[in-house]
XYZ file of C-alpha atoms in Angstrom:
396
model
C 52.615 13.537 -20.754
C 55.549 13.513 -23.784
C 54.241 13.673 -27.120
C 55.830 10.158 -27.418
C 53.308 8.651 -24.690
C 50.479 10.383 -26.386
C 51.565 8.852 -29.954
C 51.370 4.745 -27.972
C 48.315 5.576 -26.342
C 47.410 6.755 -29.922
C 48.493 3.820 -31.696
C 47.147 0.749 -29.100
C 43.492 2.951 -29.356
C 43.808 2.482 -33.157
C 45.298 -0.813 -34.111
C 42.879 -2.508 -31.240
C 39.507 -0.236 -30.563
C 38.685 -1.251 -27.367
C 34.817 -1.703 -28.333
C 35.389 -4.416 -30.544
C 38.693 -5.996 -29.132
C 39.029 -8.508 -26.130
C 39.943 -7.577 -22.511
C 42.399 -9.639 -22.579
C 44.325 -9.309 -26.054
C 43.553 -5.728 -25.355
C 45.569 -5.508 -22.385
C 47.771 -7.426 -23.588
C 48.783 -5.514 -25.803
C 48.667 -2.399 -23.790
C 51.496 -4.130 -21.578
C 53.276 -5.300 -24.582
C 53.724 -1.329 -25.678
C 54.534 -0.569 -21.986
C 51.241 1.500 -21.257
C 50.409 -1.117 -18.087
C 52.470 0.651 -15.752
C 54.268 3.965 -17.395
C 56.270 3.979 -14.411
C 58.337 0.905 -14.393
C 61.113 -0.100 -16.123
C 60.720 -1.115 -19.979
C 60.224 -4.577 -20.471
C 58.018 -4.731 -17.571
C 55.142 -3.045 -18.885
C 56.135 0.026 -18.535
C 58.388 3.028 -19.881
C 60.673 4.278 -17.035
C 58.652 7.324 -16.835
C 56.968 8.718 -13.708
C 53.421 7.795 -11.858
C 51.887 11.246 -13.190
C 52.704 10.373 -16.983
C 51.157 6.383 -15.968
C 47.516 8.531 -14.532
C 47.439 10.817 -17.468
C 47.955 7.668 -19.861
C 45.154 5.433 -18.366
C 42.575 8.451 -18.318
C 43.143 8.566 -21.492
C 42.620 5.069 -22.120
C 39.681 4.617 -19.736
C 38.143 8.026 -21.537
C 38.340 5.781 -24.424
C 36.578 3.319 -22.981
C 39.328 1.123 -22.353
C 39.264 -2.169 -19.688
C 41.215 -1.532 -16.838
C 43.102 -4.631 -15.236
C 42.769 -3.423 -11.640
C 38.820 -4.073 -11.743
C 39.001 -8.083 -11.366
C 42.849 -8.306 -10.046
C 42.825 -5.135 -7.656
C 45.368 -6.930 -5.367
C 47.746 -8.049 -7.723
C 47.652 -5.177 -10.088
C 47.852 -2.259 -7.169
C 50.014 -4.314 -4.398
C 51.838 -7.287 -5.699
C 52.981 -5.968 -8.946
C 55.139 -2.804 -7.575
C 56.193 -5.287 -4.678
C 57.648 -7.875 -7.979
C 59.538 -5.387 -10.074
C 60.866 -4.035 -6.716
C 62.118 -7.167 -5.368
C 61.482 -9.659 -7.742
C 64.460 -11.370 -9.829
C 64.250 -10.857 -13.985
C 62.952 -14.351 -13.603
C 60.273 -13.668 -11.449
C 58.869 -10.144 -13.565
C 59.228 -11.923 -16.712
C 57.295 -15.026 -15.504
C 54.203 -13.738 -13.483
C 53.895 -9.139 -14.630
C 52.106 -9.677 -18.232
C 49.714 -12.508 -17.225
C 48.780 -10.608 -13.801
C 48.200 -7.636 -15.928
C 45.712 -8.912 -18.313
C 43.691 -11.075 -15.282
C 44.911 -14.330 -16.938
C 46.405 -14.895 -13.041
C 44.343 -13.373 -10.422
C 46.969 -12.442 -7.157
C 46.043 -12.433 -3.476
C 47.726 -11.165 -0.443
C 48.788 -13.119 2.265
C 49.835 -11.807 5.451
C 46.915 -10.890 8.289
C 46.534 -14.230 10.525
C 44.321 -14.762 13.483
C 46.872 -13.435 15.712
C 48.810 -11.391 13.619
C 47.045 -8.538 12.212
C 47.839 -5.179 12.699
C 50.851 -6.412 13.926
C 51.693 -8.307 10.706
C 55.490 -8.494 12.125
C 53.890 -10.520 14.956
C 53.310 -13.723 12.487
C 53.767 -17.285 12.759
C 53.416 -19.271 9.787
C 56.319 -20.984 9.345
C 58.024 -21.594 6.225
C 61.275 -24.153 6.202
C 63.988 -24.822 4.525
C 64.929 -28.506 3.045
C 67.108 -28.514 0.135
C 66.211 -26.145 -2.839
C 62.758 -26.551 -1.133
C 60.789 -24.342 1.753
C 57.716 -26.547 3.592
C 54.903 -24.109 4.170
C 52.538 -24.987 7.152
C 50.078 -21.813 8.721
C 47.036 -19.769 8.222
C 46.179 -16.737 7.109
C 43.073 -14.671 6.932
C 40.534 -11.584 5.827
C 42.449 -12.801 2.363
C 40.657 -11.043 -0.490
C 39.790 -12.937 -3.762
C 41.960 -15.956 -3.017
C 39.314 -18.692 -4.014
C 39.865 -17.090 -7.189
C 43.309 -16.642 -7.374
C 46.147 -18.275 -8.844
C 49.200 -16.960 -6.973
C 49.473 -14.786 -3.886
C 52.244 -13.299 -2.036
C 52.827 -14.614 1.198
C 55.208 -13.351 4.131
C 56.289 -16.339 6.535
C 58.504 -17.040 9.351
C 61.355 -18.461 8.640
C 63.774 -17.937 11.590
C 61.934 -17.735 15.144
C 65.470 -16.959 16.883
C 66.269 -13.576 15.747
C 63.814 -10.293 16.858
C 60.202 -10.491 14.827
C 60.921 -7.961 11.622
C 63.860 -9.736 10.647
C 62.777 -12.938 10.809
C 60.183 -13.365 7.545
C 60.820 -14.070 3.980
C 58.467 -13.145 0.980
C 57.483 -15.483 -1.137
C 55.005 -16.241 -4.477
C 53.457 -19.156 -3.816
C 51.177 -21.512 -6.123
C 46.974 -21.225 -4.207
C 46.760 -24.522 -6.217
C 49.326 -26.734 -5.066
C 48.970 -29.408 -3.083
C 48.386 -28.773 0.455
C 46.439 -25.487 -0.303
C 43.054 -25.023 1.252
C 41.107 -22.017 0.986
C 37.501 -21.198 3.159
C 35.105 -18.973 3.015
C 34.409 -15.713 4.795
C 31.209 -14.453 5.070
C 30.459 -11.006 5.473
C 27.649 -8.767 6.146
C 26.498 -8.046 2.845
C 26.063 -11.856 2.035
C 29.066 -12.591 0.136
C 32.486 -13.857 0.967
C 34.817 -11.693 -0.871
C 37.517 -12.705 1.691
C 39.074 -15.828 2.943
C 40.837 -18.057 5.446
C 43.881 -19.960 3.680
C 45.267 -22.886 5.533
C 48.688 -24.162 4.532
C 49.674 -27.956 5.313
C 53.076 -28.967 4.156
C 52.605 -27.055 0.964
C 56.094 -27.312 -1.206
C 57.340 -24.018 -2.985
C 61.195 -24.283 -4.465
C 63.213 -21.380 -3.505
C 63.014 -19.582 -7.007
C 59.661 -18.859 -5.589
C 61.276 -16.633 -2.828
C 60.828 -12.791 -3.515
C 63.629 -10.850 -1.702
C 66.193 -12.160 0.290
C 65.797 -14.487 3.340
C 65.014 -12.896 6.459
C 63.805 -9.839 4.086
C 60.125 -10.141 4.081
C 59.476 -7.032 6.524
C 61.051 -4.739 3.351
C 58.745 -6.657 0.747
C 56.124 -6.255 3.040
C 56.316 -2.550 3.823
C 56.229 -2.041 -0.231
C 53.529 -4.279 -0.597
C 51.325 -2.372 1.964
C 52.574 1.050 1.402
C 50.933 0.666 -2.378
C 48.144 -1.187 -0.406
C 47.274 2.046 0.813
C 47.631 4.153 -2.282
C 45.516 1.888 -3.991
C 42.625 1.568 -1.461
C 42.781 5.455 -0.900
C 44.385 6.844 -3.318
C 41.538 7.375 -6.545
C 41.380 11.081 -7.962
C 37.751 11.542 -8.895
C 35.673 14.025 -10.970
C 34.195 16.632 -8.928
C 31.254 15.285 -7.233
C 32.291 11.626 -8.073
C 32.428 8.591 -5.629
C 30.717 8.230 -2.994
C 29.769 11.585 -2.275
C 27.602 11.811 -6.074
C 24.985 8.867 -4.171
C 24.548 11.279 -1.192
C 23.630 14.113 -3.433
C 21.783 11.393 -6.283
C 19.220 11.214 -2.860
C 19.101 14.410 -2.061
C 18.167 15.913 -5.438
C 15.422 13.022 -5.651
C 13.959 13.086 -2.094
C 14.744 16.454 -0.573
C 15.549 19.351 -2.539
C 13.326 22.318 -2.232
C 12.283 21.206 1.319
C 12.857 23.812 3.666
C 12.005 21.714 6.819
C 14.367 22.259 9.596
C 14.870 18.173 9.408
C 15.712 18.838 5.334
C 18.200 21.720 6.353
C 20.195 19.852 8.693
C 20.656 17.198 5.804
C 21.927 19.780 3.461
C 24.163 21.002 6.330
C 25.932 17.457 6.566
C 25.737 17.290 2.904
C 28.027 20.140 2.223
C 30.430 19.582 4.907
C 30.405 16.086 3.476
C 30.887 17.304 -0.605
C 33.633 19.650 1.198
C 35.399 17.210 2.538
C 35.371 14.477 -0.420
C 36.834 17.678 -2.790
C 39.727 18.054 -0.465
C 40.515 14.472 -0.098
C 40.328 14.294 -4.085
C 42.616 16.982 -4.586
C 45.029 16.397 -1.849
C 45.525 12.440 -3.883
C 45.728 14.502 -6.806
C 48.397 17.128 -5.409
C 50.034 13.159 -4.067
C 49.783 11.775 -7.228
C 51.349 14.745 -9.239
C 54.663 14.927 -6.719
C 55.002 11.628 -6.197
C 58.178 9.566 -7.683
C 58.637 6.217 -9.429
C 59.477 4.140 -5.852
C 57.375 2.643 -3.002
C 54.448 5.645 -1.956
C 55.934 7.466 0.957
C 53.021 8.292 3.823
C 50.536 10.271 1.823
C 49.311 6.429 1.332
C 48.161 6.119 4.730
C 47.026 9.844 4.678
C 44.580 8.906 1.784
C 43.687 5.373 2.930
C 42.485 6.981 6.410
C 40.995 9.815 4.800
C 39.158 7.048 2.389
C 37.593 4.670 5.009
C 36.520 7.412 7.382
C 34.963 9.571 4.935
C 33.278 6.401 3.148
C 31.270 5.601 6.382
C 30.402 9.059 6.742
C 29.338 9.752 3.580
C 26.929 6.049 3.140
C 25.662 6.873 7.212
C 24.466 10.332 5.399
C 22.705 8.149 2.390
C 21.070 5.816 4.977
C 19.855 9.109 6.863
C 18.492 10.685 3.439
C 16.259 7.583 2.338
C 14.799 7.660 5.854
C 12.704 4.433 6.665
C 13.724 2.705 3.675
C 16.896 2.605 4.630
C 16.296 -0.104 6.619
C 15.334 -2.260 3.571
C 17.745 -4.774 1.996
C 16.815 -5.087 -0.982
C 19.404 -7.570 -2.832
C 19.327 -10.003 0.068
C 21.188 -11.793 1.330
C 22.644 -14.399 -1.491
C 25.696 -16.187 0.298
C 27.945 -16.322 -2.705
C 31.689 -16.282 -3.369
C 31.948 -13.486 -5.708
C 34.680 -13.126 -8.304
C 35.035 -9.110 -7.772
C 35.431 -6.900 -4.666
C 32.525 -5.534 -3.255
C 32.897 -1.571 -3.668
C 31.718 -1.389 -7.007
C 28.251 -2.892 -6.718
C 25.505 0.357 -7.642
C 23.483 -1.102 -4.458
C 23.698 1.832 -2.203
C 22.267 -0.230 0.947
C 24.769 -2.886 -0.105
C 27.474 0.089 0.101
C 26.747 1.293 3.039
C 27.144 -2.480 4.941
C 30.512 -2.474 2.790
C 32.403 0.015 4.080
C 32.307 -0.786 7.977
C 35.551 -2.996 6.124
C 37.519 -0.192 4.772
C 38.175 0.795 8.358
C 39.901 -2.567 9.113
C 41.310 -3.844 5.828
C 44.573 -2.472 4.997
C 45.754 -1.232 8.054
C 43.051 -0.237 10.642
C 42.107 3.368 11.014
C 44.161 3.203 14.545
C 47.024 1.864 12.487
C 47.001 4.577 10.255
C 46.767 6.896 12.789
C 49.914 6.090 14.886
C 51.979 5.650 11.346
C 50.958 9.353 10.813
C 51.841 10.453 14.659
C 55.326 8.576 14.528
C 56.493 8.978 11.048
C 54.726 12.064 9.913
C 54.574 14.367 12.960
C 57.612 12.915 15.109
C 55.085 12.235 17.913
C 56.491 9.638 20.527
C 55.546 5.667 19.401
C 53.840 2.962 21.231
C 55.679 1.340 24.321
C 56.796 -2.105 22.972
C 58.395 -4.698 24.583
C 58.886 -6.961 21.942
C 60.907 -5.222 19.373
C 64.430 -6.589 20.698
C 62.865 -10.035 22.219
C 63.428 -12.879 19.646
C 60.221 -14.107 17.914
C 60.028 -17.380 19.823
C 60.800 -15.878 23.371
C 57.258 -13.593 22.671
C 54.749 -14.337 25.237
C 51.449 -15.284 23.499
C 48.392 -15.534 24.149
């Protein structure tokens, strides 16, 4: 990190200590000085400088005890963000980046719909033109944090006559505008951190398009390429995540037994720590040699890695608290909540969690044929759709 970098980060921890200063004039500020995101352009809350010098600045700052925006607004500071200073108009980044970053606007991200998930391109929510105007009418669902949020990012179909990928357009539309109506999810662990969003005639004026029309597949690969980065992609301290529960419950229930029942869990244990340290450093190694730009396909690498490893590793915790694993103990309380899930300390709660991280963002069978195809040059999936145009489909 330059010596200049280290002289803001310097500065913003001086002029505003973050134990005495607001989140929000805090971050504020921190965008203001272009310490939100090092590696956009200046003027956007960032310095033009590359993602390592951005994760060296914000250790610093969360070191110091600093808020971090991506805690309450994970989806639009980690996904819709890069997608807006990618393809958003001067307009557009000066309008919605600052207020996203300090979680004055909470974002959302619309694209999965009942029949149109991991094939996103497969979507039919239609958005139409009349006059400076598009008409929105759809669904989408499995939306994150969208009773909560302000704006979201939404990928329709605009032209049903030309082959599925080229027929969407990106847009930013307004979650309280007329015509918006947003339902519950409920999930296993008692709380609806995700959504169905139903669209009825809902009005957005074509400022409000991100990207070109007919563009949306290219606003939507960014969009979930830093999806997957920032599911994934965390560099912890050795020992940290989920791995430091498993061996929390070991050190507390089983160390010094030498039953053959108390070996086998240290056996699954280490493999487990192993594995956690070379998913840490291999994001780290990503993270140092990646460029300013969309992520290339270390994302999916990492978000794989992430949900497959996270259901190991809270199976393992179930397994070391034995019969009280079965227990629930917070319940079940049926509420909307105004955070994502992962970061509750309820290890039982955890462990319900992360039968998600397999599905949301890409499936773990998505991931996989993205690696095969684009990574190892294996042969792709049969389809017999890619030429067809949208509306000649069969469906079920």
């Amino acid at each position: 990190m330059s010596a200049n970098v280290d002289e803001l980060v310097d500065g913003l921890l001086a002029d505003f200590p973050p134990a005495t200063t607001p989140a929000q004039q805090f971050l504020g500020e921190q965008f203001d000085r272009g310490l939100a995101w090092l590696h956009f352009p200046s003027g956007r809350g960032g310095l033009g400088l590359t993602p390592k010098d951005h994760q060296q600045a914000q250790s610093r700052l969360h070191a110091d005890g600093a808020p971090v925006a991506g805690v309450k607004n994970p989806i639009g500071y980690g996904m819709c963000a890069p997608t807006i200073v990618t393809h958003g108009t001067s307009e557009q980044n000066e309008r919605y980046l600052r207020p996203l970053f300090t979680n004055e606007e909470i974002w959302c991200q619309l694209f999965s719909e009942p029949g149109a998930g991991s094939d996103v391109a497969g979507l039919s929510t239609r958005a139409e033109r009349d006059g400076d105007e598009w008409v929105l009418n759809g669904q989408k669902v499995w939306t994150t944090l969208a009773h909560i949020s302000s704006f979201g990012l939404i990928v329709a179909r605009t032209n049903p006559d030309v082959p599925k990928h080229k027929g969407m357009t990106a847009f930013l539309v307004d979650m309280r505008a007329p015509g918006v109506e947003v339902r519950p999810l409920f999930q296993i662990t008692g709380e609806a951190e995700f959504n169905e969003v139903f669209f009825s005639d809902v009005r957005m004026p074509d400022s409000a398009r991100i990207g070109g029309e007919g563009d949306g597949w290219r606003v939507a690969v960014t969009t979930l390429m830093n999806e997957r980065v920032s599911i994934g992609g965390a560099v912890t301290r050795r020992g940290g995540g989920p791995i430091a529960e498993a061996l929390r419950i070991w050190k507390e229930r089983w160390q010094g037994d030498t039953s053959p029942h108390a070996l086998a869990l240290r056996d699954r244990l280490v493999s487990s720590y192993i594995r956690s340290e070379a998913f840490s450093m291999t994001n780290a190694r990503a993270a140092q040699t990646r460029k300013a730009g969309t992520p290339g396909p270390e994302g999916s690498v990492a978000k794989l890695a992430f949900a497959e490893e996270n259901k190991r590793v809270y199976d393992l915790c179930m397994d070391l608290l034995g019969s009280e694993a079965m227990l629930f103990p917070a319940g079940y309380p049926m509420v909307r909540p105004d955070q994502v899930g992962m970061g509750s300390p309820d290890v039982h709660k955890l462990f319900l969690r992360v039968r998600a991280n397999s599905i949301e963002g890409g499936t773990s069978e998505v991931m996989r044929n993205i690696l095969g195809e684009r990574v190892l040059g294996l042969p792709g999936d049969v389809r017999t759709d890619k030429e067809l145009a949208w509306k000649d489909v069969p469906r079920s």
